[in-house]
Each structure stands twice: as C-alpha cells, then as structure tokens.
Amino acid sequence: MSKLRVAVLGAKGRIGSEAVRAVEAAEDMELVAALGRGDKLETLAETGAQVVVELTTPDSVLANLEYCVGHGIHAVVGTTGWTEERLGRLKGWLAASPETGVLIAPNFSIGAVLTMKFAQLAAPYFESVEVVELHHPNKVDAPSGTATRTAQLIAAARREAGTAPAPDATQTALDGARGADVDGIPVHAVRLRGLLAHQEVLLGGEGETLTIRHDSLHHSSFMPGILLGARRVVSTPGLTFGLEHFLDLS
Ligand SMILES: NC(=O)C1=CN([C@@H]2O[C@H](COP(=O)(O)OP(=O)(O)OC[C@H]3O[C@@H](n4cnc5c(N)ncnc54)[C@H](O)[C@@H]3O)[C@@H](O)[C@H]2O)C=CC1
Ligand SMILES: O=C(O)C1=N[C@H](C(=O)O)C[C@H](O)C1
C-alpha cells in the first residue's frame, strides 16, 4: 500500500517540530516536506504532498490554506485565530475545490476534546459557568482557540436548553477582571512559565460545584489527533471543524 504523502508547515515551531517526528515515525506516512517561515509553498506541489499539517501562526495560516486548497492539497490545521470572517474566506476557496478536505481542530488532544464534550453536557445543569485557560507565556493569542470553542459550545448548549444567564452582581470592575466575554461566557487566560496547555471549566449550582480540568503536559498529547486527522481528511471533502467529528463524538 502506498504511503500518505504528508508535509508540515511551521516545522521548526514547538508543535510543528513534534509533528515532523510523529509523521516520520508513522509507518503509513511519508514526510515529503517540512517548511518554515520564508520557505516556498511551491515545494508542496513539487513534492506531491497530499496532506499539509498546518501549525504556524494566525497571521500565516490563511495564505497557506489558500495555496493548499487552490492546489487540491488537503489540510489538517491546528493554528488558532479563527473568526466567522476567516472561516467564510476558507469556505469560499473550498467551494471552488469541492474534493479538497480541511480539518480545523482547536485542540488535537483526546482529553481536551472530551473536556469540551463534558462541558457541553454539563452546561445546562448549572447556574454559573466560567472557563479558565492556562498556557506557556510564549503563546501569542488569548484566549486560546480551545477555550473560545469550549465557551461557544457551552453557550450553544445553554441557549438550546433555555438556561438563564449566570448570576453576576458585579457593578464595578477593572478592565479584564471578569475575563473576556465569549458568547456570554466569561473566559480567563493565565500565562505562566512552566505551563504548557491547561483548561478548567468551572460550573456552579446551589450548594455544589463541578470542575472539569484538562492538562496537556507535553506536545506528544497532540500527535495521535494530528495523525488521525491526516488519515481521515483525505476522504472528507469540505470543512470539518473539531476533531470530535473524526472520533464519532459529535
Ligand atoms: N490545535 C492544537 O491542538 C494545537 C494548536 N496549537 C497552535 O499551533 C500554532 C503554533 O503553535 P506553536 O508551535 O506553539 O508556535 P511556534 O511559534 O513555536 O511555531 C510556529 C512556527 O510557524 C512558523 N511560521 C510562521 N509563519 C509561517 C509560514 N508562513 N510558513 C511556515 N512556517 C511559518 C514560525 O516561524 C514558527 O517556527 C498556534 O496557533 C497554537 O495555538 C499549538 C498546540 C496544539
Ligand atoms: O498555543 C498553544 O500552545 C496551544 N494552542 C491551542 C489553543 O489555543 O487552544 C491548543 C492548545 O491549547 C495549545
């Protein structure tokens, strides 16, 4: 059986360098390119890449995907910074290349995907809910893509169930003291040397609280999800948002 031809963009970064090693170690894959900032995207077509693993920065990801989708190269995307406007542009490119698949995964680790699922399930049953994400201090965006997605899923679950807004008597607050408002859910971002990627979903009701916590302690936690994404995206045209869809968890 022929091997899946995979390229990594952002190959010298924290997660990209780990992804290069994971693809090299996968028996059913061949690493055909490992590109960093400034390297030519034309290498992707020249080397016959079937799937690109995109792990760069929010300011680079769109141009990279425009090239990939335009050349019929499938993509597995971990890079953050997605807004409705950016997703709309990507969907436009995919509409013009209907056989190409793109997976955007706010988080590739199974524990984080399950955290989002558990939070969605619990959200309508508690009066209060807030999200705290904690990351290494080199992270360029806040709040994290995972926390943003978690809050959006929580908000949707509460809307669907008709849950009332969480009680909050705050009348005066320093800017930022109550976190960022993501679809009505407060999201707090901590940046601390020594951490990698962590998240708590705090839920509170009468006389009880529930805390759902996930910790990624090493970038290896993201690799099984990236490899699964690469294997599945080649036969899944269009945009898939969230690894849960490839884990039969959606
Ligand atoms: N979805 C997930 O599970 C995960 C997502 N991430 C996300 O992945 C992204 C990268 O994170 P880190 O590795 O920590 O950042 P990093 O800063 O260590 O790595 C990014 C790399 O991309 C390179 N780069 C920038 N523009 C490029 C371009 N046009 N072409 C090729 N390379 C380019 C940079 O030079 C750098 O080496 C972030 O958005 C982060 O939030 C990180 C970990 C897990
Ligand atoms: O920058 C990181 O490190 C991570 N980024 C992703 C995010 O913003 O959610 C995934 C994970 O939290 C690690």
Short mmCIF file of C-alpha atoms and ligand atoms in Angstrom, two decimals:
data_model
loop_
_atom_site.label_atom_id
_atom_site.label_comp_id
_atom_site.label_asym_id
_atom_site.label_seq_id
_atom_site.Cartn_x
_atom_site.Cartn_y
_atom_site.Cartn_z
CA MET A 1 0.00 0.00 0.00
CA SER A 2 1.36 3.44 -0.89
CA LYS A 3 2.16 5.79 1.97
CA LEU A 4 0.27 9.04 2.62
CA ARG A 5 2.45 11.94 1.45
CA VAL A 6 2.43 14.50 4.29
CA ALA A 7 4.05 17.94 4.63
CA VAL A 8 4.36 20.03 7.79
CA LEU A 9 4.13 23.84 7.77
CA GLY A 10 5.63 25.50 10.84
CA ALA A 11 8.08 22.62 11.07
CA LYS A 12 10.51 24.41 13.38
CA GLY A 13 7.88 25.51 15.91
CA ARG A 14 7.01 23.93 19.26
CA ILE A 15 4.21 21.72 17.96
CA GLY A 16 5.42 21.60 14.34
CA SER A 17 8.76 20.01 15.28
CA GLU A 18 6.92 17.35 17.28
CA ALA A 19 4.60 16.76 14.30
CA VAL A 20 7.60 16.25 12.00
CA ARG A 21 8.85 13.47 14.31
CA ALA A 22 5.37 11.91 14.58
CA VAL A 23 4.88 11.82 10.78
CA GLU A 24 8.37 10.38 10.28
CA ALA A 25 7.59 7.65 12.82
CA ALA A 26 4.20 6.74 11.29
CA GLU A 27 4.55 3.61 9.15
CA ASP A 28 1.74 4.60 6.77
CA MET A 29 3.10 8.13 6.10
CA GLU A 30 5.98 9.72 4.27
CA LEU A 31 7.20 13.18 5.27
CA VAL A 32 7.69 14.91 1.89
CA ALA A 33 8.34 18.47 3.13
CA ALA A 34 8.99 20.30 6.41
CA LEU A 35 8.67 24.03 5.80
CA GLY A 36 9.31 27.06 7.99
CA ARG A 37 8.62 30.78 7.62
CA GLY A 38 10.05 32.08 4.32
CA ASP A 39 10.16 28.67 2.62
CA LYS A 40 8.39 28.44 -0.75
CA LEU A 41 4.87 26.99 -0.75
CA GLU A 42 5.53 25.71 -4.29
CA THR A 43 7.54 22.92 -2.62
CA LEU A 44 4.22 21.39 -1.53
CA ALA A 45 3.05 20.83 -5.11
CA GLU A 46 6.54 19.90 -6.32
CA THR A 47 6.88 17.15 -3.70
CA GLY A 48 3.36 15.81 -4.36
CA ALA A 49 2.10 16.44 -0.82
CA GLN A 50 -1.40 15.00 -0.34
CA VAL A 51 -1.93 16.45 3.15
CA VAL A 52 -0.45 19.51 4.83
CA VAL A 53 -0.30 19.73 8.61
CA GLU A 54 -0.63 23.48 9.27
CA LEU A 55 0.92 24.57 12.60
CA THR A 56 2.09 28.13 12.04
CA THR A 57 0.67 31.41 13.32
CA PRO A 58 -2.67 33.20 12.98
CA ASP A 59 -1.06 35.73 10.59
CA SER A 60 0.21 32.99 8.23
CA VAL A 61 -2.47 30.32 8.20
CA LEU A 62 -4.90 31.88 5.71
CA ALA A 63 -2.36 32.40 2.91
CA ASN A 64 -1.07 28.86 3.45
CA LEU A 65 -4.57 27.39 3.21
CA GLU A 66 -5.42 29.45 0.14
CA TYR A 67 -2.41 27.85 -1.58
CA CYS A 68 -3.21 24.30 -0.34
CA VAL A 69 -6.92 24.36 -1.23
CA GLY A 70 -6.15 26.03 -4.58
CA HIS A 71 -3.82 23.12 -5.40
CA GLY A 72 -6.18 20.40 -4.14
CA ILE A 73 -3.95 19.60 -1.14
CA HIS A 74 -5.91 18.51 1.95
CA ALA A 75 -5.06 20.22 5.25
CA VAL A 76 -5.11 19.45 8.96
CA VAL A 77 -4.99 22.75 10.82
CA GLY A 78 -4.07 23.34 14.46
CA THR A 79 -3.29 27.03 14.13
CA THR A 80 -5.60 29.32 16.08
CA GLY A 81 -7.26 32.68 15.35
CA TRP A 82 -10.44 31.55 13.58
CA THR A 83 -13.30 34.02 13.23
CA GLU A 84 -16.50 33.76 11.21
CA GLU A 85 -14.98 36.10 8.62
CA ARG A 86 -11.84 33.93 8.24
CA LEU A 87 -13.90 30.74 8.08
CA GLY A 88 -16.04 32.36 5.37
CA ARG A 89 -12.97 33.01 3.21
CA LEU A 90 -11.80 29.41 3.65
CA LYS A 91 -15.26 28.08 2.75
CA GLY A 92 -15.16 30.17 -0.43
CA TRP A 93 -11.87 28.54 -1.51
CA LEU A 94 -13.25 25.08 -0.64
CA ALA A 95 -16.38 25.73 -2.71
CA ALA A 96 -14.12 26.22 -5.73
CA SER A 97 -12.23 22.99 -4.94
CA PRO A 98 -15.02 20.64 -3.83
CA GLU A 99 -12.91 17.49 -3.50
CA THR A 100 -10.47 19.03 -1.02
CA GLY A 101 -10.81 18.46 2.72
CA VAL A 102 -9.73 20.75 5.58
CA LEU A 103 -9.88 19.80 9.25
CA ILE A 104 -9.54 22.66 11.74
CA ALA A 105 -9.04 21.29 15.24
CA PRO A 106 -8.95 23.82 18.09
CA ASN A 107 -7.27 21.02 20.05
CA PHE A 108 -5.86 17.66 18.90
CA SER A 109 -5.61 16.01 22.33
CA ILE A 110 -8.27 13.48 23.24
CA GLY A 111 -8.54 14.87 26.79
CA ALA A 112 -9.27 18.38 25.53
CA VAL A 113 -11.85 17.12 23.03
CA LEU A 114 -13.57 15.20 25.85
CA THR A 115 -13.38 18.27 28.14
CA MET A 116 -15.36 20.21 25.52
CA LYS A 117 -17.87 17.37 25.24
CA PHE A 118 -18.29 17.05 29.04
CA ALA A 119 -18.63 20.83 29.40
CA GLN A 120 -21.32 20.92 26.72
CA LEU A 121 -23.20 18.14 28.53
CA ALA A 122 -22.95 19.76 31.98
CA ALA A 123 -23.55 23.38 30.94
CA PRO A 124 -27.38 23.49 31.12
CA TYR A 125 -27.48 21.89 34.59
CA PHE A 126 -25.61 24.65 36.50
CA GLU A 127 -26.49 28.29 37.14
CA SER A 128 -22.93 29.51 36.67
CA VAL A 129 -20.15 28.57 34.28
CA GLU A 130 -16.76 30.14 33.55
CA VAL A 131 -13.70 28.94 31.61
CA VAL A 132 -10.08 29.37 32.73
CA GLU A 133 -7.29 28.52 30.28
CA LEU A 134 -3.65 28.42 31.36
CA HIS A 135 -0.73 28.36 28.89
CA HIS A 136 3.02 28.89 28.48
CA PRO A 137 3.99 32.58 28.22
CA ASN A 138 5.17 32.30 24.57
CA LYS A 139 1.63 31.87 23.31
CA VAL A 140 0.70 34.78 21.01
CA ASP A 141 -3.10 34.66 21.23
CA ALA A 142 -5.60 34.90 24.07
CA PRO A 143 -7.95 33.41 24.88
CA SER A 144 -6.85 30.07 23.46
CA GLY A 145 -8.65 28.54 20.50
CA THR A 146 -9.71 25.68 22.76
CA ALA A 147 -11.21 28.00 25.40
CA THR A 148 -13.01 30.02 22.75
CA ARG A 149 -14.51 26.86 21.24
CA THR A 150 -15.39 25.49 24.68
CA ALA A 151 -17.23 28.69 25.59
CA GLN A 152 -19.08 28.69 22.25
CA LEU A 153 -20.21 25.09 22.77
CA ILE A 154 -21.29 25.84 26.36
CA ALA A 155 -23.24 28.90 25.23
CA ALA A 156 -24.96 26.92 22.46
CA ALA A 157 -25.93 24.12 24.88
CA ARG A 158 -27.39 26.64 27.35
CA ARG A 159 -29.24 28.53 24.61
CA GLU A 160 -30.77 25.29 23.33
CA ALA A 161 -31.85 24.28 26.85
CA GLY A 162 -33.21 27.77 27.64
CA THR A 163 -30.81 28.21 30.59
CA ALA A 164 -30.90 31.66 32.21
CA PRO A 165 -27.77 33.85 32.10
CA ALA A 166 -25.37 33.16 35.01
CA PRO A 167 -25.90 35.37 38.07
CA ASP A 168 -23.33 38.15 38.45
CA ALA A 169 -23.87 41.20 40.67
CA THR A 170 -20.63 42.95 39.63
CA GLN A 171 -21.23 46.71 39.34
CA THR A 172 -17.68 47.99 39.08
CA ALA A 173 -14.69 46.10 37.70
CA LEU A 174 -11.20 46.82 36.44
CA ASP A 175 -10.93 46.16 32.69
CA GLY A 176 -10.41 42.43 32.22
CA ALA A 177 -11.20 41.47 35.82
CA ARG A 178 -14.22 39.40 34.74
CA GLY A 179 -12.39 37.90 31.75
CA ALA A 180 -13.29 38.05 28.07
CA ASP A 181 -16.91 37.60 27.08
CA VAL A 182 -17.26 34.75 24.57
CA ASP A 183 -20.93 34.35 23.66
CA GLY A 184 -21.82 35.46 27.21
CA ILE A 185 -19.41 33.02 28.92
CA PRO A 186 -16.50 34.59 30.89
CA VAL A 187 -13.12 33.24 29.72
CA HIS A 188 -9.96 33.94 31.74
CA ALA A 189 -6.44 33.49 30.31
CA VAL A 190 -3.37 32.81 32.51
CA ARG A 191 0.18 32.89 31.07
CA LEU A 192 2.76 31.23 33.31
CA ARG A 193 6.31 29.92 32.81
CA GLY A 194 6.36 26.18 33.43
CA LEU A 195 2.91 25.52 31.96
CA LEU A 196 2.10 24.05 28.54
CA ALA A 197 -1.69 23.92 27.83
CA HIS A 198 -4.35 23.55 30.52
CA GLN A 199 -8.03 24.35 30.92
CA GLU A 200 -10.64 24.35 33.66
CA VAL A 201 -14.37 24.63 33.16
CA LEU A 202 -15.93 25.78 36.44
CA LEU A 203 -19.62 25.09 36.95
CA GLY A 204 -21.63 26.14 40.00
CA GLY A 205 -25.10 25.46 41.30
CA GLU A 206 -26.90 25.62 44.63
CA GLY A 207 -24.53 24.10 47.23
CA GLU A 208 -22.21 22.39 44.73
CA THR A 209 -19.55 22.99 42.10
CA LEU A 210 -18.17 20.84 39.31
CA THR A 211 -14.68 21.39 37.88
CA ILE A 212 -13.64 19.78 34.59
CA ARG A 213 -9.87 20.08 34.18
CA HIS A 214 -7.54 19.00 31.41
CA ASP A 215 -3.75 19.23 31.27
CA SER A 216 -1.53 18.76 28.23
CA LEU A 217 1.87 18.11 29.79
CA HIS A 218 3.79 17.52 26.55
CA HIS A 219 3.27 18.26 22.85
CA SER A 220 3.10 14.48 22.29
CA SER A 221 -0.50 14.72 23.58
CA PHE A 222 -1.50 16.34 20.27
CA MET A 223 0.14 13.79 17.93
CA PRO A 224 -2.43 10.94 17.77
CA GLY A 225 -5.08 13.52 16.86
CA ILE A 226 -2.92 15.05 14.13
CA LEU A 227 -2.15 11.64 12.59
CA LEU A 228 -5.82 10.61 12.77
CA GLY A 229 -6.79 13.91 11.15
CA ALA A 230 -4.30 13.37 8.29
CA ARG A 231 -5.62 9.85 7.63
CA ARG A 232 -9.28 10.92 7.66
CA VAL A 233 -9.20 14.32 5.96
CA VAL A 234 -8.18 12.87 2.57
CA SER A 235 -11.60 11.21 2.29
CA THR A 236 -13.62 14.00 3.93
CA PRO A 237 -14.17 16.85 1.46
CA GLY A 238 -15.14 20.31 2.68
CA LEU A 239 -14.58 21.91 6.08
CA THR A 240 -14.64 19.84 9.27
CA PHE A 241 -14.40 21.93 12.46
CA GLY A 242 -13.33 19.93 15.52
CA LEU A 243 -11.59 16.57 15.89
CA GLU A 244 -14.71 15.17 17.58
CA HIS A 245 -16.18 14.59 14.10
CA PHE A 246 -13.39 12.10 13.34
CA LEU A 247 -13.79 10.43 16.74
CA ASP A 248 -17.53 9.76 16.36
CA LEU A 249 -18.08 12.06 19.35
CA SER A 250 -20.08 14.81 17.62
N1 LIG B 1 -4.82 22.53 17.82
C1 LIG B 1 -3.92 22.11 18.72
O1 LIG B 1 -4.08 21.03 19.33
C2 LIG B 1 -2.72 22.94 18.99
C3 LIG B 1 -2.60 24.14 18.37
N2 LIG B 1 -1.50 24.93 18.58
C4 LIG B 1 -1.46 26.14 17.81
O2 LIG B 1 -0.49 25.96 16.78
C5 LIG B 1 0.11 27.22 16.46
C6 LIG B 1 1.62 27.08 16.62
O3 LIG B 1 1.93 26.95 17.98
P1 LIG B 1 3.46 26.82 18.47
O4 LIG B 1 4.13 25.68 17.79
O5 LIG B 1 3.41 26.85 19.95
O6 LIG B 1 4.06 28.20 17.93
P2 LIG B 1 5.56 28.48 17.46
O7 LIG B 1 5.69 29.96 17.39
O8 LIG B 1 6.51 27.68 18.29
O9 LIG B 1 5.60 27.87 15.97
C7 LIG B 1 5.06 28.46 14.84
C8 LIG B 1 6.08 28.24 13.73
O10 LIG B 1 5.49 28.57 12.49
C9 LIG B 1 6.46 29.26 11.72
N3 LIG B 1 5.78 30.01 10.68
C10 LIG B 1 5.16 31.21 10.74
N4 LIG B 1 4.66 31.55 9.55
C11 LIG B 1 4.96 30.52 8.70
C12 LIG B 1 4.70 30.28 7.33
N5 LIG B 1 4.06 31.18 6.57
N6 LIG B 1 5.14 29.13 6.78
C13 LIG B 1 5.80 28.21 7.52
N7 LIG B 1 6.10 28.38 8.84
C14 LIG B 1 5.67 29.53 9.40
C15 LIG B 1 7.19 30.13 12.74
O11 LIG B 1 8.44 30.58 12.24
C16 LIG B 1 7.34 29.14 13.89
O12 LIG B 1 8.51 28.33 13.74
C17 LIG B 1 -0.54 28.24 17.42
O13 LIG B 1 -1.62 28.87 16.77
C18 LIG B 1 -1.03 27.37 18.57
O14 LIG B 1 -2.09 27.96 19.26
C19 LIG B 1 -0.50 24.54 19.41
C20 LIG B 1 -0.58 23.36 20.09
C21 LIG B 1 -1.71 22.45 19.94
O1 LIG B 2 -0.53 27.65 21.77
C1 LIG B 2 -0.66 26.52 22.33
O2 LIG B 2 0.26 26.02 22.99
C2 LIG B 2 -1.91 25.81 22.18
N1 LIG B 2 -2.82 26.29 21.38
C3 LIG B 2 -4.11 25.75 21.13
C4 LIG B 2 -5.19 26.70 21.63
O3 LIG B 2 -5.03 27.91 21.51
O4 LIG B 2 -6.22 26.21 22.10
C5 LIG B 2 -4.25 24.34 21.65
C6 LIG B 2 -3.57 24.10 22.97
O5 LIG B 2 -4.26 24.80 23.97
C7 LIG B 2 -2.11 24.53 22.90
#
